[in-house]
PDB file of C-alpha atoms in Angstrom:
ATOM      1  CA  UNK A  69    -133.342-102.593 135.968  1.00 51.00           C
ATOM      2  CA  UNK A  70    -133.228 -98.562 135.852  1.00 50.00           C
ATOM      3  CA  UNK A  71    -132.083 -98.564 138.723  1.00 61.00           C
ATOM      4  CA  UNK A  72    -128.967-100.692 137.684  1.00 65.00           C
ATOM      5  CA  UNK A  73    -128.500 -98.654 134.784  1.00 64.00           C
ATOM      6  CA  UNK A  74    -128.448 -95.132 136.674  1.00 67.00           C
ATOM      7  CA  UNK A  75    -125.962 -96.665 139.301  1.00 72.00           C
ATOM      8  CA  UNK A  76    -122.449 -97.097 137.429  1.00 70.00           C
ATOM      9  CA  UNK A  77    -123.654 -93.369 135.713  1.00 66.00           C
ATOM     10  CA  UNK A  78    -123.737 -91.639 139.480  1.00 69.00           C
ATOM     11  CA  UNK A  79    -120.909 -93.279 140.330  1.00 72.00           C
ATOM     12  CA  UNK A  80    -119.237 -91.495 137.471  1.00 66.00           C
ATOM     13  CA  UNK A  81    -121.034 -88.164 137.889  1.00 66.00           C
ATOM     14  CA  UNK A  82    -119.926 -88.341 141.429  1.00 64.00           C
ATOM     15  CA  UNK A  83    -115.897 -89.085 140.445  1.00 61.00           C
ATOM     16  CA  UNK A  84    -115.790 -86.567 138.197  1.00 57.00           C
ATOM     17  CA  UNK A  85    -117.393 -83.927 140.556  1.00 64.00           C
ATOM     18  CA  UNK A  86    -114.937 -84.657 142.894  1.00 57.00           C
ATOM     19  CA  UNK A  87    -111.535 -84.294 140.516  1.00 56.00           C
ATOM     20  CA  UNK A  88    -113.043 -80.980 139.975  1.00 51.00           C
ATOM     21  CA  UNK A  89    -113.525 -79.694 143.798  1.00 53.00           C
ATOM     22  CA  UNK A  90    -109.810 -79.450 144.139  1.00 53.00           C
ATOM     23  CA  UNK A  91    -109.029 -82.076 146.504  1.00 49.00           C
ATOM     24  CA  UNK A  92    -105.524 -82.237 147.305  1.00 53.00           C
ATOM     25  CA  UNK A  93    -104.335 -85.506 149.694  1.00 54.00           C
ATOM     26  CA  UNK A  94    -102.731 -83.999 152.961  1.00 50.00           C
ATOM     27  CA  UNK A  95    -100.084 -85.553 153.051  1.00 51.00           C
ATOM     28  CA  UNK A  96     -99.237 -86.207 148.794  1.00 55.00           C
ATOM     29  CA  UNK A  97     -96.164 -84.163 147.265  1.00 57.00           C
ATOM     30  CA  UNK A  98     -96.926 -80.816 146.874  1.00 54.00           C
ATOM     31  CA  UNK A  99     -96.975 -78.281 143.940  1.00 55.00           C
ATOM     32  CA  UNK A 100     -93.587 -77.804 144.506  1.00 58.00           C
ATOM     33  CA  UNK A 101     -92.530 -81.441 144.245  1.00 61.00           C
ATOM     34  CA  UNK A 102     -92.167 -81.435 148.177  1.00 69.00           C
ATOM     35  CA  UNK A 103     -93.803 -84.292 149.987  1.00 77.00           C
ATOM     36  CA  UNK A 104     -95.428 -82.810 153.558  1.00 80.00           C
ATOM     37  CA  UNK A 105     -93.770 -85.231 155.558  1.00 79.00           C
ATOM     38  CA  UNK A 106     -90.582 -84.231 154.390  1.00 84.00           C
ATOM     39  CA  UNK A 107     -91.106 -80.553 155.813  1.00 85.00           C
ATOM     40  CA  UNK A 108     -92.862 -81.719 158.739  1.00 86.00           C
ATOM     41  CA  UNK A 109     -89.459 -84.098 159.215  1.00 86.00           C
ATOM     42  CA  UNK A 110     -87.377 -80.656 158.960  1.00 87.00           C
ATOM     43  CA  UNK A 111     -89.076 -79.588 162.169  1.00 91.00           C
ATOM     44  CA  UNK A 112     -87.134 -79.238 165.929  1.00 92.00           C
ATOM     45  CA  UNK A 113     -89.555 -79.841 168.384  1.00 93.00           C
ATOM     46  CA  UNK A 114     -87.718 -77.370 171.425  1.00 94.00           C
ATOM     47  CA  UNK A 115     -87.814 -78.098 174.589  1.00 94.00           C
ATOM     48  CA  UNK A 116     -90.987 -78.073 176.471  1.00 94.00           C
ATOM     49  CA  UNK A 117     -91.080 -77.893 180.303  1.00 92.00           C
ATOM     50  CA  UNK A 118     -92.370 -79.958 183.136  1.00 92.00           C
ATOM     51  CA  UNK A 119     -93.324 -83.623 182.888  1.00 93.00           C
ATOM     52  CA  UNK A 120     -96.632 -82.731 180.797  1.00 93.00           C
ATOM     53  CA  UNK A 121     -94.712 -80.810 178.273  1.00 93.00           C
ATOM     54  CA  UNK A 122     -92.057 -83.802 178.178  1.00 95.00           C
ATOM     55  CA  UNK A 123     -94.919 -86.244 177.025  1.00 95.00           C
ATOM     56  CA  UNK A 124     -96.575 -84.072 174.381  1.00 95.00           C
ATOM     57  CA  UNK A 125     -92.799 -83.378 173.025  1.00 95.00           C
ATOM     58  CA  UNK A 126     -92.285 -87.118 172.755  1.00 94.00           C
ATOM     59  CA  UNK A 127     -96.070 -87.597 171.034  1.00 95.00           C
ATOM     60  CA  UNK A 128     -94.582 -84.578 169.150  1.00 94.00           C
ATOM     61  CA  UNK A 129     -91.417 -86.377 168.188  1.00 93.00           C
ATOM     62  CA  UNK A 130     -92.366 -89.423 167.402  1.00 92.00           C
ATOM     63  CA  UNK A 131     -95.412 -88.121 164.759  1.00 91.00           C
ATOM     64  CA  UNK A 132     -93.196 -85.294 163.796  1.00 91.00           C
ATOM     65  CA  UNK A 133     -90.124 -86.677 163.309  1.00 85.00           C
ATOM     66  CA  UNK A 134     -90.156 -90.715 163.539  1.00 82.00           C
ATOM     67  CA  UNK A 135     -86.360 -91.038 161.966  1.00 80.00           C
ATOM     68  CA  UNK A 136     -85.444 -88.567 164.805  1.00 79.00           C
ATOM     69  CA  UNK A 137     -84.521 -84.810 165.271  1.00 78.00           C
ATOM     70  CA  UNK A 138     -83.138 -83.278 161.812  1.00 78.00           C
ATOM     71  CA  UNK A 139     -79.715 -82.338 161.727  1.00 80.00           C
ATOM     72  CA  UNK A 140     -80.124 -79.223 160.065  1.00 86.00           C
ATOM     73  CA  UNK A 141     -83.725 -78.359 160.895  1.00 89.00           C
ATOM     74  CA  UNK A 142     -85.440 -75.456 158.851  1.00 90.00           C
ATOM     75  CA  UNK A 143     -88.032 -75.061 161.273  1.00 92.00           C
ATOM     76  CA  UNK A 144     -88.416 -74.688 165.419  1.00 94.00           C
ATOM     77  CA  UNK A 145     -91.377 -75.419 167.246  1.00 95.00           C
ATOM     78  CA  UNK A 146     -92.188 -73.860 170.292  1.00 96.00           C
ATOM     79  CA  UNK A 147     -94.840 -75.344 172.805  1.00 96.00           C
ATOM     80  CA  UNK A 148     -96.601 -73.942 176.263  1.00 96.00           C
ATOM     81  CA  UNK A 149     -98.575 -76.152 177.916  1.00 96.00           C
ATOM     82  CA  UNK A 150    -101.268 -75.497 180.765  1.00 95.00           C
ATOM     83  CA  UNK A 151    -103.690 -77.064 182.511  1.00 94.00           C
ATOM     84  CA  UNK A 152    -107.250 -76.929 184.297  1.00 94.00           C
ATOM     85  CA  UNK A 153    -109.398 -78.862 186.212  1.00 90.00           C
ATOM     86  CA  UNK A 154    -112.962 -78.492 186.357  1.00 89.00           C
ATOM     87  CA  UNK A 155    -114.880 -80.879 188.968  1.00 83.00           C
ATOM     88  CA  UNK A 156    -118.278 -81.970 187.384  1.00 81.00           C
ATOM     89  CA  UNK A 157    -120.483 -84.889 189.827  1.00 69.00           C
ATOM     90  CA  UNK A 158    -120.610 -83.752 193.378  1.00 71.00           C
ATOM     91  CA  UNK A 159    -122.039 -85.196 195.581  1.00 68.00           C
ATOM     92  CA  UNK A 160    -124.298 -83.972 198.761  1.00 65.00           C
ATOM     93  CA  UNK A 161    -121.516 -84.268 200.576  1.00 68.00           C
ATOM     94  CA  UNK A 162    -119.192 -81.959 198.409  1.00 66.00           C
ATOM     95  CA  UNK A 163    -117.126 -84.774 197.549  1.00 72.00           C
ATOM     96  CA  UNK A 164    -116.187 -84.871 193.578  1.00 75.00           C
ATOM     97  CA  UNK A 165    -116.757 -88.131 191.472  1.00 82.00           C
ATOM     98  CA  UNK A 166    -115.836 -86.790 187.848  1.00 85.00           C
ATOM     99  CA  UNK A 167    -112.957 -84.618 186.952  1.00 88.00           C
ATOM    100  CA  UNK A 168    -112.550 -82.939 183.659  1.00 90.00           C
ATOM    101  CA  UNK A 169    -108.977 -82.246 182.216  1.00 93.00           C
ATOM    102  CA  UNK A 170    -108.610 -79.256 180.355  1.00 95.00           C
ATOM    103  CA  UNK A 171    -105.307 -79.342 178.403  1.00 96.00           C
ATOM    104  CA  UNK A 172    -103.749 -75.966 176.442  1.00 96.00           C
ATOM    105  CA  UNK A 173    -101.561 -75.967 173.997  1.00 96.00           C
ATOM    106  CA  UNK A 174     -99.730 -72.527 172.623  1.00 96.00           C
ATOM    107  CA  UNK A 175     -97.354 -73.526 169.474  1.00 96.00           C
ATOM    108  CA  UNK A 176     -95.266 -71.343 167.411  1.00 96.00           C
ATOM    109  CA  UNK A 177     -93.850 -72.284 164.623  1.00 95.00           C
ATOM    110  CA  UNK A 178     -91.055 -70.319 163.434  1.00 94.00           C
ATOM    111  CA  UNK A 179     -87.771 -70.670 160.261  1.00 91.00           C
ATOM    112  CA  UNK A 180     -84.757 -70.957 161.930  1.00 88.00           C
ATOM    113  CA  UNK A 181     -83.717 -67.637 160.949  1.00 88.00           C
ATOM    114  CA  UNK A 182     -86.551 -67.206 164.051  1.00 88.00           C
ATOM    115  CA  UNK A 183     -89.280 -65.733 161.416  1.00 92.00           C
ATOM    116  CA  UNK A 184     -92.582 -66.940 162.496  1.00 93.00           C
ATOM    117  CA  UNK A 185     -94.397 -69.132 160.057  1.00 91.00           C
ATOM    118  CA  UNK A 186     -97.843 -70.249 161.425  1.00 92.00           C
ATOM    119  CA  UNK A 187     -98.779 -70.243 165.202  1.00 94.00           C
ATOM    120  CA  UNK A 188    -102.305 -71.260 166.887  1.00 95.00           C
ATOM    121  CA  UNK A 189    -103.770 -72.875 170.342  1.00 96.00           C
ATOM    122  CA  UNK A 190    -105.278 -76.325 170.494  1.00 96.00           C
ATOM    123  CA  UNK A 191    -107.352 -77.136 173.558  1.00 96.00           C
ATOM    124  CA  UNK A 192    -108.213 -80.437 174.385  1.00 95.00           C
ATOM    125  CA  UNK A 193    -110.728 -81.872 177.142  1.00 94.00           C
ATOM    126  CA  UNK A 194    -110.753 -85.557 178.621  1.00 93.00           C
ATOM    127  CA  UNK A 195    -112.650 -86.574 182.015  1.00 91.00           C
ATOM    128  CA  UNK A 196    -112.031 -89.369 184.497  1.00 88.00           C
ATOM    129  CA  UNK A 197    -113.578 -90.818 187.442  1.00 86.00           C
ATOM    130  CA  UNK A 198    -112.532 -89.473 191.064  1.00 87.00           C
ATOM    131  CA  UNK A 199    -112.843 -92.719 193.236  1.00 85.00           C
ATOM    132  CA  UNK A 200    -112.496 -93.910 196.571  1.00 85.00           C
ATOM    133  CA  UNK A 201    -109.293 -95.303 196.317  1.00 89.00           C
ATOM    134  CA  UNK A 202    -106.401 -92.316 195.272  1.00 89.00           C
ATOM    135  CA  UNK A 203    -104.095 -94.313 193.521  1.00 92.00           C
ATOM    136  CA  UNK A 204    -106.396 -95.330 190.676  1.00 90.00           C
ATOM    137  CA  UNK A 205    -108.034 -91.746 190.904  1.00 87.00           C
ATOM    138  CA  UNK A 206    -104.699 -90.576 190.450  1.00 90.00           C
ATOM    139  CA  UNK A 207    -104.196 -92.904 187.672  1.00 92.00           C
ATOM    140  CA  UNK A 208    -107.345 -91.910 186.137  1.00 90.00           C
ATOM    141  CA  UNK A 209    -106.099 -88.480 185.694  1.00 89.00           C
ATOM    142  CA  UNK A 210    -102.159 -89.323 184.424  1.00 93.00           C
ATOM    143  CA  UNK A 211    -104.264 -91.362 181.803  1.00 93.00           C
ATOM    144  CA  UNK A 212    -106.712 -88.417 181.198  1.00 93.00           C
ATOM    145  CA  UNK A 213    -103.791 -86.520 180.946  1.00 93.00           C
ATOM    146  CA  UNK A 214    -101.741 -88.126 178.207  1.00 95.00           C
ATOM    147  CA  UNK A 215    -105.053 -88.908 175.818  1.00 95.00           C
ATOM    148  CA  UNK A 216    -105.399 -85.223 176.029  1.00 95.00           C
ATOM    149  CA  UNK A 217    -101.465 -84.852 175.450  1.00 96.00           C
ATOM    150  CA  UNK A 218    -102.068 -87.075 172.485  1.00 96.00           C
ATOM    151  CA  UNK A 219    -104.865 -85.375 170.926  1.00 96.00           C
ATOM    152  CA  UNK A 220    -102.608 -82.360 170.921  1.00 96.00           C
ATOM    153  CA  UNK A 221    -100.007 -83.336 169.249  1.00 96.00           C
ATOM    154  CA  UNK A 222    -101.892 -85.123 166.557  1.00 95.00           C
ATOM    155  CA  UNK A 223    -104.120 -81.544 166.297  1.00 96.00           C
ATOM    156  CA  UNK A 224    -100.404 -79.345 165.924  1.00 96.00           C
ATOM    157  CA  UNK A 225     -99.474 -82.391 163.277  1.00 94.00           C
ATOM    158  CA  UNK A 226    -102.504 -81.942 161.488  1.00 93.00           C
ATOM    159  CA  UNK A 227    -102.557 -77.921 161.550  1.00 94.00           C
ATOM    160  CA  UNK A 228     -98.868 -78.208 160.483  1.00 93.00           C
ATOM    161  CA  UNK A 229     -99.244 -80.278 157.955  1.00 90.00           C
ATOM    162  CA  UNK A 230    -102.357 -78.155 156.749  1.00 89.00           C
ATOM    163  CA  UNK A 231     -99.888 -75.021 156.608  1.00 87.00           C
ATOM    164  CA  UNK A 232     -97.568 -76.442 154.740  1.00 85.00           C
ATOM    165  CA  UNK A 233     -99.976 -78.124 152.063  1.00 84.00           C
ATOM    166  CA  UNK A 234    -101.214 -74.232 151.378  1.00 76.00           C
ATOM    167  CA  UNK A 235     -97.573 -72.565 151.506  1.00 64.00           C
ATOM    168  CA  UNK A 236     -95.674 -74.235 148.828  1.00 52.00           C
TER     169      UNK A 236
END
């Protein structure tokens, strides 16, 4: 019956504690009045080349900017992507039967005006099975490949969105 009694009184203790740690949602309006997606939505994802840097643009794009480019963006994002592969079974025979994907991402974020505002580097590492047949070892990879793509661009998203929560 304590026990009952104590419950509804740490649930309160606990509420109030956390109203008073500052907690801010990431993605609520700011100080400012400016919602985070709105800023995030003033972004221009540039160009990124090869077919790897194509994919993370359109992960990019599409979590970025979901209504599509902005027409008069305030911000430009800049992206370099590379790549490594480290081999991990081997067999006796020096043959490979697990792959990891190392994926690198450089970003820049700068005001059009071409003042940089935040930049970083995101690394990201999925594995995959190296099989007898190379098709679906080949497979393997493109799909190792684009979760680690994915993972990227949600982890520039999520820095983004973190920078902008703290600047205005």
């Amino acid at each position: 019956m304590l026990s009952d009694l104590l419950r509804p009184l740490a649930i309160l203790f606990c509420l109030v504690e956390l109203a008073g740690c500052g907690y801010q949602p990431l993605y609520a309006e700011t100080q400012s009045g400016v919602a985070v997606s709105e800023e995030l939505a003033a972004v221009k994802v540039e160009i990124i080349p090869d077919r790897r840097g194509q994919i993370l643009r359109n992960y990019l794009l599409q979590s970025l900017n979901p209504s599509g480019q902005p027409d008069s963006p305030e911000y430009s994002l800049r992206v370099n992507v590379s790549e490594a592969r480290q081999d991990l079974g081997i067999q006796d025979d020096a043959t490979r039967t697990r792959s990891n994907l190392r994926v690198t991402a450089t970003y820049t974020l700068n005001t059009v005006a071409g003042e940089r505002v935040t930049s970083g580097s995101i690394t990201s590492i999925t594995s995959y099975n190296v099989l007898d047949d190379e098709f679906a070892t080949l497979s393997a990879e493109r799909s190792a490949r684009e979760r680690a793509l994915r993972q990227l661009s949600e982890d520039i998203r999520t820095r983004l969105a973190l920078h902008f929560t703290r600047e205005t």
